[in-house]
Short mmCIF file of C-alpha atoms in Angstrom, two decimals:
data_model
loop_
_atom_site.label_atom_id
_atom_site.label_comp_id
_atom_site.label_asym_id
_atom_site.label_seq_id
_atom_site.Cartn_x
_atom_site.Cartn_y
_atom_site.Cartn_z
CA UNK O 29 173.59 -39.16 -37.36
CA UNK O 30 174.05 -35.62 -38.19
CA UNK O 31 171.99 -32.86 -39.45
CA UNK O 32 174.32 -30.75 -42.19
CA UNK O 33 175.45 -30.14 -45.49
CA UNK O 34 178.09 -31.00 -47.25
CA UNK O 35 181.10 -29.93 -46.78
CA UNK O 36 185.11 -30.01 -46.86
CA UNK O 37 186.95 -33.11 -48.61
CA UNK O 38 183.64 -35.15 -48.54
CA UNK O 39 181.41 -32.08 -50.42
CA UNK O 40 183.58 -31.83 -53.22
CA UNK O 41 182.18 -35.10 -54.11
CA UNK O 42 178.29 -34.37 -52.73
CA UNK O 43 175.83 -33.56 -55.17
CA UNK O 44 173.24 -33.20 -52.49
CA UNK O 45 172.60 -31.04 -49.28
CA UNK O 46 172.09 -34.12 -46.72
CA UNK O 47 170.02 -32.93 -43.83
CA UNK O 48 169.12 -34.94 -40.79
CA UNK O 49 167.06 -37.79 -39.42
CA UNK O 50 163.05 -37.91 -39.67
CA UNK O 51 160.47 -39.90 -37.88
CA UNK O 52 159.83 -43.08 -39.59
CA UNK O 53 156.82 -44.18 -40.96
CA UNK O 54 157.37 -47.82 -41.06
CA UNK O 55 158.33 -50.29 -38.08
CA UNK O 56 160.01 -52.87 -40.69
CA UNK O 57 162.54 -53.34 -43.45
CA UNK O 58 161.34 -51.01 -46.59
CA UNK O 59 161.17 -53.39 -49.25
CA UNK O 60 164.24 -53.71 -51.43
CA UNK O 61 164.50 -50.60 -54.14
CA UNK O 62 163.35 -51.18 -56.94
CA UNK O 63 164.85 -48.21 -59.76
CA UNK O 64 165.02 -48.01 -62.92
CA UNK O 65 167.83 -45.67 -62.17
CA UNK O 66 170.27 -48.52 -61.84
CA UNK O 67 168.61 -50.87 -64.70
CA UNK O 68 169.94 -47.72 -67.33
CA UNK O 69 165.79 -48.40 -68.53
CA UNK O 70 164.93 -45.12 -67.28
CA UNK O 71 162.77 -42.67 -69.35
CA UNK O 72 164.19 -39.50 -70.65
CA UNK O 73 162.13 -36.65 -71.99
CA UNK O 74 165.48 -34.31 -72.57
CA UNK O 75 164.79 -32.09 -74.81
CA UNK O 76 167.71 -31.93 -77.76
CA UNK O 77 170.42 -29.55 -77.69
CA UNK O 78 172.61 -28.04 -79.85
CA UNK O 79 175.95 -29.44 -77.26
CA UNK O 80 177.83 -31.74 -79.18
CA UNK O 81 178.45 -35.44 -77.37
CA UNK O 82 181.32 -34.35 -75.45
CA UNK O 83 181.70 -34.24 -71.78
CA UNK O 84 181.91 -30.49 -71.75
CA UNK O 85 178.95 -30.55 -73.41
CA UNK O 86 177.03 -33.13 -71.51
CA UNK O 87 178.08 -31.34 -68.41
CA UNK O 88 177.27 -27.93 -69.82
CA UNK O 89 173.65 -28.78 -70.60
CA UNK O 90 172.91 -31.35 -67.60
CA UNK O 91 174.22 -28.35 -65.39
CA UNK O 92 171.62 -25.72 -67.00
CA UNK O 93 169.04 -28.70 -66.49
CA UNK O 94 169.73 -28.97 -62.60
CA UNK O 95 169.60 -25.31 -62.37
CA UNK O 96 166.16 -24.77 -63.85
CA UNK O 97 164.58 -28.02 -61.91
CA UNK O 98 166.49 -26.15 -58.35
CA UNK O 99 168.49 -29.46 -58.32
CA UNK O 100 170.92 -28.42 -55.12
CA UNK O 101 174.58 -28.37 -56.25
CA UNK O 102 174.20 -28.83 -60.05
CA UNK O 103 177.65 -29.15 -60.96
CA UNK O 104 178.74 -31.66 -58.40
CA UNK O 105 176.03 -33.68 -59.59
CA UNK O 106 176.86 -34.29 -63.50
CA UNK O 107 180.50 -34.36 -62.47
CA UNK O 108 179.80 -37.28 -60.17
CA UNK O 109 177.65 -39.18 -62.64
CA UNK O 110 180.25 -38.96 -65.72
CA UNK O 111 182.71 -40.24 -63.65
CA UNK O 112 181.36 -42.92 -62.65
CA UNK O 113 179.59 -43.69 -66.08
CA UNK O 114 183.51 -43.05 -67.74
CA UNK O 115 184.81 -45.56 -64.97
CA UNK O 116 186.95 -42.52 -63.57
CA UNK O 117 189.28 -42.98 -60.55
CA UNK O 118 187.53 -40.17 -59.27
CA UNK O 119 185.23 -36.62 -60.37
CA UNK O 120 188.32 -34.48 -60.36
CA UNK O 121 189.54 -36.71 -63.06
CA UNK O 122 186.18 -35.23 -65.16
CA UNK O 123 188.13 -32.26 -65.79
CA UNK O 124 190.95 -33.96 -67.83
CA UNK O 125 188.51 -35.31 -70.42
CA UNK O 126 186.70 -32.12 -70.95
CA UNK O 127 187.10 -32.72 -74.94
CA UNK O 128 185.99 -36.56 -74.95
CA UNK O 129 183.73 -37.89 -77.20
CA UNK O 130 180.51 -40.25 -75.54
CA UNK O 131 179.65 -42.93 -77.65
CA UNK O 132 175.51 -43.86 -77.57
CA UNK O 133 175.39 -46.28 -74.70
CA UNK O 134 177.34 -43.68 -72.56
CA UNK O 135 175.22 -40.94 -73.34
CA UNK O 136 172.26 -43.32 -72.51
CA UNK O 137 173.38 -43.78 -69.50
CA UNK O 138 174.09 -40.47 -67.97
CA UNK O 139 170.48 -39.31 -69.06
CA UNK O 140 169.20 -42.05 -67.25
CA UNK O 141 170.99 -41.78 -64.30
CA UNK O 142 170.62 -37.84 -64.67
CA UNK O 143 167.16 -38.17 -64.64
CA UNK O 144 166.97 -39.86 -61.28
CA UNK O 145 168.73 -37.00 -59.75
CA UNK O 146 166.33 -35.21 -61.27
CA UNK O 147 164.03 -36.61 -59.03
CA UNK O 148 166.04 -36.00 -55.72
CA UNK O 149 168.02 -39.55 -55.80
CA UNK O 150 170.95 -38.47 -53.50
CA UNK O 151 173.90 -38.76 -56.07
CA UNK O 152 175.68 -41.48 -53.53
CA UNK O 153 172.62 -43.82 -54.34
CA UNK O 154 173.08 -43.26 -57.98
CA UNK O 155 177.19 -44.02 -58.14
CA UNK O 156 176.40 -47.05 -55.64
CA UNK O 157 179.82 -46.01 -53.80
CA UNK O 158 181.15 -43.22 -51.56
CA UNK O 159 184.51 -42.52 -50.00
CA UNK O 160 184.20 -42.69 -46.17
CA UNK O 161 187.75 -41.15 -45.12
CA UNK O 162 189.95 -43.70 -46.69
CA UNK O 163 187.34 -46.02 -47.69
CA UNK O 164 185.63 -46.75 -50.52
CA UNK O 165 181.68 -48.00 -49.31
CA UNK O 166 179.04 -49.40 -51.34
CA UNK O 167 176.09 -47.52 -50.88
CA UNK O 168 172.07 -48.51 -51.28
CA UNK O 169 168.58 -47.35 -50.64
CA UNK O 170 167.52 -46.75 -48.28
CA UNK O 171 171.02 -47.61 -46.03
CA UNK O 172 171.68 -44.26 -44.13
CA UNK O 173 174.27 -42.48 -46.01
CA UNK O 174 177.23 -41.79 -43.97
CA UNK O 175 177.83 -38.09 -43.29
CA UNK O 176 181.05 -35.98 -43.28
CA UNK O 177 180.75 -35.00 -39.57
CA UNK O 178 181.00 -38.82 -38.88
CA UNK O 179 184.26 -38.79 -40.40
CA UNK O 180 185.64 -36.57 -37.41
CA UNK O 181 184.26 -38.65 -34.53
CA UNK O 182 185.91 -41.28 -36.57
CA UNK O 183 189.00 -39.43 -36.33
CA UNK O 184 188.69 -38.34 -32.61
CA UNK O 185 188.24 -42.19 -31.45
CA UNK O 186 191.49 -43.24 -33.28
CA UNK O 187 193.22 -40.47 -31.64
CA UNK O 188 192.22 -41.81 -28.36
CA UNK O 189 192.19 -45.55 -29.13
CA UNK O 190 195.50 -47.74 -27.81
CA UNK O 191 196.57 -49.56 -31.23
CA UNK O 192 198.89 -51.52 -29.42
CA UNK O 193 196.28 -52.96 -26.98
CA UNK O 194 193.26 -55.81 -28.53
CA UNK O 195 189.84 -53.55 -28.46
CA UNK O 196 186.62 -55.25 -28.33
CA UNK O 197 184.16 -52.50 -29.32
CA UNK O 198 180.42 -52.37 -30.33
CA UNK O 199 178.70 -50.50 -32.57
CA UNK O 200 175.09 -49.32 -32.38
CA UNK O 201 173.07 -48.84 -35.70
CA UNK O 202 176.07 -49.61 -38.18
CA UNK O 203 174.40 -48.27 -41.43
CA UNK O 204 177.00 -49.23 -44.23
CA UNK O 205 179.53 -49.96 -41.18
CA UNK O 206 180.91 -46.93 -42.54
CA UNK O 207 182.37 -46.28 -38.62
CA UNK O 208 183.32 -50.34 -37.46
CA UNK O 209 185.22 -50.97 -40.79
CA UNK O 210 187.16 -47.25 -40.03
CA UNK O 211 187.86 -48.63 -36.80
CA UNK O 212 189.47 -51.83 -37.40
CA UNK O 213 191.94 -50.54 -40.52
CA UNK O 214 193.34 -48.65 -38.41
CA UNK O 215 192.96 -49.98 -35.48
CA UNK O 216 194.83 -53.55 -36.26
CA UNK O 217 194.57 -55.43 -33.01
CA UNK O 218 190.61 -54.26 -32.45
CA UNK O 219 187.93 -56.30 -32.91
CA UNK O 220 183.87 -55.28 -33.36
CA UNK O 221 180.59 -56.37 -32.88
CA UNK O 222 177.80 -54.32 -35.31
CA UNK O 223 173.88 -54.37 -34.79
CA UNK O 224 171.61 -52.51 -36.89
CA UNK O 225 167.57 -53.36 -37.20
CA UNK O 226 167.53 -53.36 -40.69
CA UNK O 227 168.11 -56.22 -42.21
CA UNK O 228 169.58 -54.69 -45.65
CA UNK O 229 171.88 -52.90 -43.30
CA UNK O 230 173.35 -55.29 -41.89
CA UNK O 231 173.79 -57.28 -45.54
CA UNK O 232 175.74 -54.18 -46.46
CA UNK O 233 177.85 -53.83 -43.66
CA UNK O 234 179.18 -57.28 -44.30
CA UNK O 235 179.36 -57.08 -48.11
CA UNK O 236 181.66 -54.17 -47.10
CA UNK O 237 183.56 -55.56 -44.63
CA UNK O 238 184.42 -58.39 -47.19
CA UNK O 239 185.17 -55.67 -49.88
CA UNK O 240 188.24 -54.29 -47.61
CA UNK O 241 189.35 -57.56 -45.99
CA UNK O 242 187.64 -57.07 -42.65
CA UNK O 243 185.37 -59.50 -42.41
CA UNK O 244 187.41 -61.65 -40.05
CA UNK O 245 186.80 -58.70 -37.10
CA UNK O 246 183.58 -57.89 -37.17
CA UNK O 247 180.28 -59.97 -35.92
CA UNK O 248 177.71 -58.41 -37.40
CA UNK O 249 173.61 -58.81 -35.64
CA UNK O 250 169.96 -57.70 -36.68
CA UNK O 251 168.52 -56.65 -33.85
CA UNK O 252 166.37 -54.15 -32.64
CA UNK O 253 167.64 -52.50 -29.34
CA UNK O 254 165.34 -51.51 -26.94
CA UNK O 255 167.27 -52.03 -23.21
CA UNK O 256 169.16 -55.33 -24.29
CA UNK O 257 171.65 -56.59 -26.83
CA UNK O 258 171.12 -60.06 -28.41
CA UNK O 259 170.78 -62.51 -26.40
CA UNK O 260 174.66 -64.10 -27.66
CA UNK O 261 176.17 -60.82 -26.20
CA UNK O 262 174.94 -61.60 -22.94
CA UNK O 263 177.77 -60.97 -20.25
CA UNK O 264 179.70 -59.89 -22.51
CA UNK O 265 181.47 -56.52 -21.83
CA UNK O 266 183.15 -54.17 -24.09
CA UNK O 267 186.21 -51.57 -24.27
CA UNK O 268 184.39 -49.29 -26.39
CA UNK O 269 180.92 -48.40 -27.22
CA UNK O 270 180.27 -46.44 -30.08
CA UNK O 271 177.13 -45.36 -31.75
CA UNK O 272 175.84 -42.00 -34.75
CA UNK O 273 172.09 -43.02 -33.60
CA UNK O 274 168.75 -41.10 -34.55
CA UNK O 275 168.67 -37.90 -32.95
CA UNK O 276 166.84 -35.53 -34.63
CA UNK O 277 163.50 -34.25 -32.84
CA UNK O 278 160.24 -35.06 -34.76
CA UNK O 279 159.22 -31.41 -35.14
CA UNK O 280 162.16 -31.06 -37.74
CA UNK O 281 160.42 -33.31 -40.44
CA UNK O 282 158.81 -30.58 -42.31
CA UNK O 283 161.87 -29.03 -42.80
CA UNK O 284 164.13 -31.81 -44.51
CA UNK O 285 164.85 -32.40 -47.63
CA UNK O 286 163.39 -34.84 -50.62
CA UNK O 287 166.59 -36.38 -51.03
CA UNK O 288 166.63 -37.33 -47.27
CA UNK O 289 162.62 -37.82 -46.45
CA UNK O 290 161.94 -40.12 -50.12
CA UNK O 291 164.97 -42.05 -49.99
CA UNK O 292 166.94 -42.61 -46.77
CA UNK O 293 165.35 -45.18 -44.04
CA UNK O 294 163.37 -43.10 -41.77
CA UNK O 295 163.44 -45.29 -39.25
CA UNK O 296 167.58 -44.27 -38.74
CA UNK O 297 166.14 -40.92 -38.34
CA UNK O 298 164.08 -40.60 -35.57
CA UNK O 299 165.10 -39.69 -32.23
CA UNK O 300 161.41 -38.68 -30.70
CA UNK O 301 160.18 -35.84 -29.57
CA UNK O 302 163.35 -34.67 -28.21
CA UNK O 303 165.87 -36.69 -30.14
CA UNK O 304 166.43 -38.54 -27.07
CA UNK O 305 164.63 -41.47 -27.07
CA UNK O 306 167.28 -43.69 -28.59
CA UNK O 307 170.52 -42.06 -27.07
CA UNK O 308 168.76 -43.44 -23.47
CA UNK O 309 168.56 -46.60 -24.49
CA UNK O 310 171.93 -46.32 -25.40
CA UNK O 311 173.31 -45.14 -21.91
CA UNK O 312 171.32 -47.81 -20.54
CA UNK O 313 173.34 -50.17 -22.37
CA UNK O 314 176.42 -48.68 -22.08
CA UNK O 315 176.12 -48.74 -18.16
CA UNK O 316 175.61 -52.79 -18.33
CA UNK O 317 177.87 -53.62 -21.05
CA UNK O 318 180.84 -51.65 -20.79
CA UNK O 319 184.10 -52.63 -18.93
CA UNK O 320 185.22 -50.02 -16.38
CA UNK O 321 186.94 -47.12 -17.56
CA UNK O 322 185.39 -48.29 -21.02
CA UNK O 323 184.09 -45.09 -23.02
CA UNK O 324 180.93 -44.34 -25.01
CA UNK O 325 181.27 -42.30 -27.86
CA UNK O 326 177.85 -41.12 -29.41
CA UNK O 327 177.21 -38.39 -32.04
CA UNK O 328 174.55 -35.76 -31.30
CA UNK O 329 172.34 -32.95 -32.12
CA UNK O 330 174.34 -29.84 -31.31
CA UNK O 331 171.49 -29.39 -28.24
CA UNK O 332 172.05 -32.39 -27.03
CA UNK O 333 175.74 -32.12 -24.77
CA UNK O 334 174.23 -30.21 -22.05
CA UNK O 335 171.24 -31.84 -21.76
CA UNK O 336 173.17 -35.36 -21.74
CA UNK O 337 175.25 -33.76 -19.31
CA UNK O 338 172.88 -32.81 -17.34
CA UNK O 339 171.02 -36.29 -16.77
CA UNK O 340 174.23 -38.23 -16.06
CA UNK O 341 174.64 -35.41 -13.34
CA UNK O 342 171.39 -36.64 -11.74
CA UNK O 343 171.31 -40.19 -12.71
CA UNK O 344 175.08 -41.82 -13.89
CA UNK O 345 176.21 -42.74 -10.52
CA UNK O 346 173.14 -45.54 -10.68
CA UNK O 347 174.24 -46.28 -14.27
CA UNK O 348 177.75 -46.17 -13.26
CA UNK O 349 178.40 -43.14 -16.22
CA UNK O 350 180.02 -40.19 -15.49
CA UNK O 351 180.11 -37.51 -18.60
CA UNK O 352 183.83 -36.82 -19.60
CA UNK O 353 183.50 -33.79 -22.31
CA UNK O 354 181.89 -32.83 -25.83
CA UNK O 355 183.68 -32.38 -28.82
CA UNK O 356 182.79 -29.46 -31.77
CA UNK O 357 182.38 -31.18 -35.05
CA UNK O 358 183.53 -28.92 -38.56
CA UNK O 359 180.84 -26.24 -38.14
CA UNK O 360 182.33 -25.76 -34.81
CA UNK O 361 178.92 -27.21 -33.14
CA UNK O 362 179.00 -29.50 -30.25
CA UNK O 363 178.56 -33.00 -31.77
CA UNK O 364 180.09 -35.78 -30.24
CA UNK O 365 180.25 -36.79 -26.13
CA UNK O 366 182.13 -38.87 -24.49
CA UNK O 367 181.46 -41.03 -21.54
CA UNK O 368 183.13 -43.43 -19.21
CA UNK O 369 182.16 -46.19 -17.44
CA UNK O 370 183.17 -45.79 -13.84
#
């Protein structure tokens, strides 16, 4: 997972800067969320205004209310929330119904759901969807919101990827299976296998899967990896390995923000002390379970290439790895590897 903010196609739409992993403070499932964001029940102390009921007018004053709380990227923020309270194809349709009246129960609404970005709800939790390249994903506390840089190594795979050959590929930590379900639309004659520790995770990822008629393709597991997959996957060997795992090192949490430390699951944050920890266990994995001349793609921290690198130059001819090249995501940082099984 990545450590950025939003940007390019996927930023028009952000109404949040999303950051990067932190250590987690809990070893299980957080308990469901519980909001009053999404029941419409939540309290509103908005002062009145002289704006008339319009959207120009909600946006106008919910826009001078971000700026004085220091809600980042004020604008994107109403303009998300009254599309998705108007039922809009998408925000940039806002702009077409600038002089549109809101009836009560509208207006109700996008206080109430204003008010939780008020207090740092990323804006994706509060719409309960987001477009992942040419998918539309449900999205829920605390499921790791998919990031734009994932989009690329999305991209970069499918470049690489033989459509006219059958794939069997794993994923590791599928999130909102934002990455498997990319994948297999456009990858016809692939199959995957997803495993994620959290158990709402994993719940999503197949209530999205069903959403865009992939459920057929995709074998979804719970299950916490440590040096082993579950124990049905034994022998089994895969084409492709692919994995946006917890990277960021622990010293960053200070620095991240409310949106990302309150309501993402920390636990899809932490990479230890050096961001490491997890992308280890994934070589390890990698070396037993891929085919030969199978490939590992992992997303990084922009540090992380050369040290990665480094340690398959001293230890991936005993995990039968060799390090093939890193990739520059749309900051122009290094950000994704790839690796081959020899």
């Amino acid at each position: 997972m990545m450590l950025s903010s939003s940007s390019t196609r996927a930023a028009a739409r952000m109404g949040v800067k999303l950051l990067a992993r932190v250590v987690p403070s809990r070893l299980t499932d957080p308990p469901p969320f519980n909001s009053a964001c999404y029941s419409g029940s939540a309290g509103s102390a908005i002062a009145q205004t002289p704006f008339p009921a319009t959207v120009r007018g909600t946006q106008e004053k919910w826009i001078k209310r971000f700026e004085s709380e220091s809600i980042p990227e004020p604008e994107t923020s109403i303009v998300n929330i009254i599309a998705h309270v108007l039922e809009l194809s998408g925000p940039s349709e806002v702009g077409n119904h600038q002089n549109s009246s809101l009836n009560d129960a509208q207006m109700a609404k996008i206080e109430a759901l204003c008010e939780c970005r008020l207090a740092r709800m990323p804006i994706q939790y509060i719409v309960r969807e987001w477009d992942f390249r040419d998918l539309t994903l449900k999205m829920i506390p605390p499921v790791f919101i998919p990031r734009p840089e994932t989009e690329e190594l999305v991209e970069l795979i499918l470049q690489q990827m033989d459509n006219e050959q059958e794939t069997l590929f794993l994923e590791i930590g599928c999130g909102t299976g934002a990455i498997s379900l990319s994948l297999l639309k456009h990858a016809p004659k692939a199959s995957g296998i997803a495993i994620d520790q959290s158990r709402i995770a994993c719940e999503l990822t197949r209530e999205n899967a069903v959403s865009v008629g992939l459920e057929e393709r995709l074998r979804i597991f719970k299950h916490k990896m440590v040096d082993n997959l579950p124990e049905e996957l034994n022998g089994q060997q895969f084409d492709m390995i692919v994995s946006n795992p917890p990277y960021v090192p622990s010293m960053l949490i200070p620095s991240l923000d409310p949106e990302v430390k309150i309501y993402e699951d920390l636990r899809a944050l932490d990479g230890g002390n050096d961001g490491l920890t997890v992308i280890k266990a994934i070589l390890r994995i990698a070396g037993r379970y891929l085919r030969p001349d199978g490939v590992l793609w992992l997303e990084v921290d922009s540090t992380h290439p050369p040290v990665i690198e480094e340690f398959l130059t001293k230890h991936g001819d005993l995990m039968g790895l060799r390090f093939m090249a890193s990739y520059k995501d749309l900051f122009q940082k290094d950000r994704f590897v790839e690796i081959v099984k020899l």
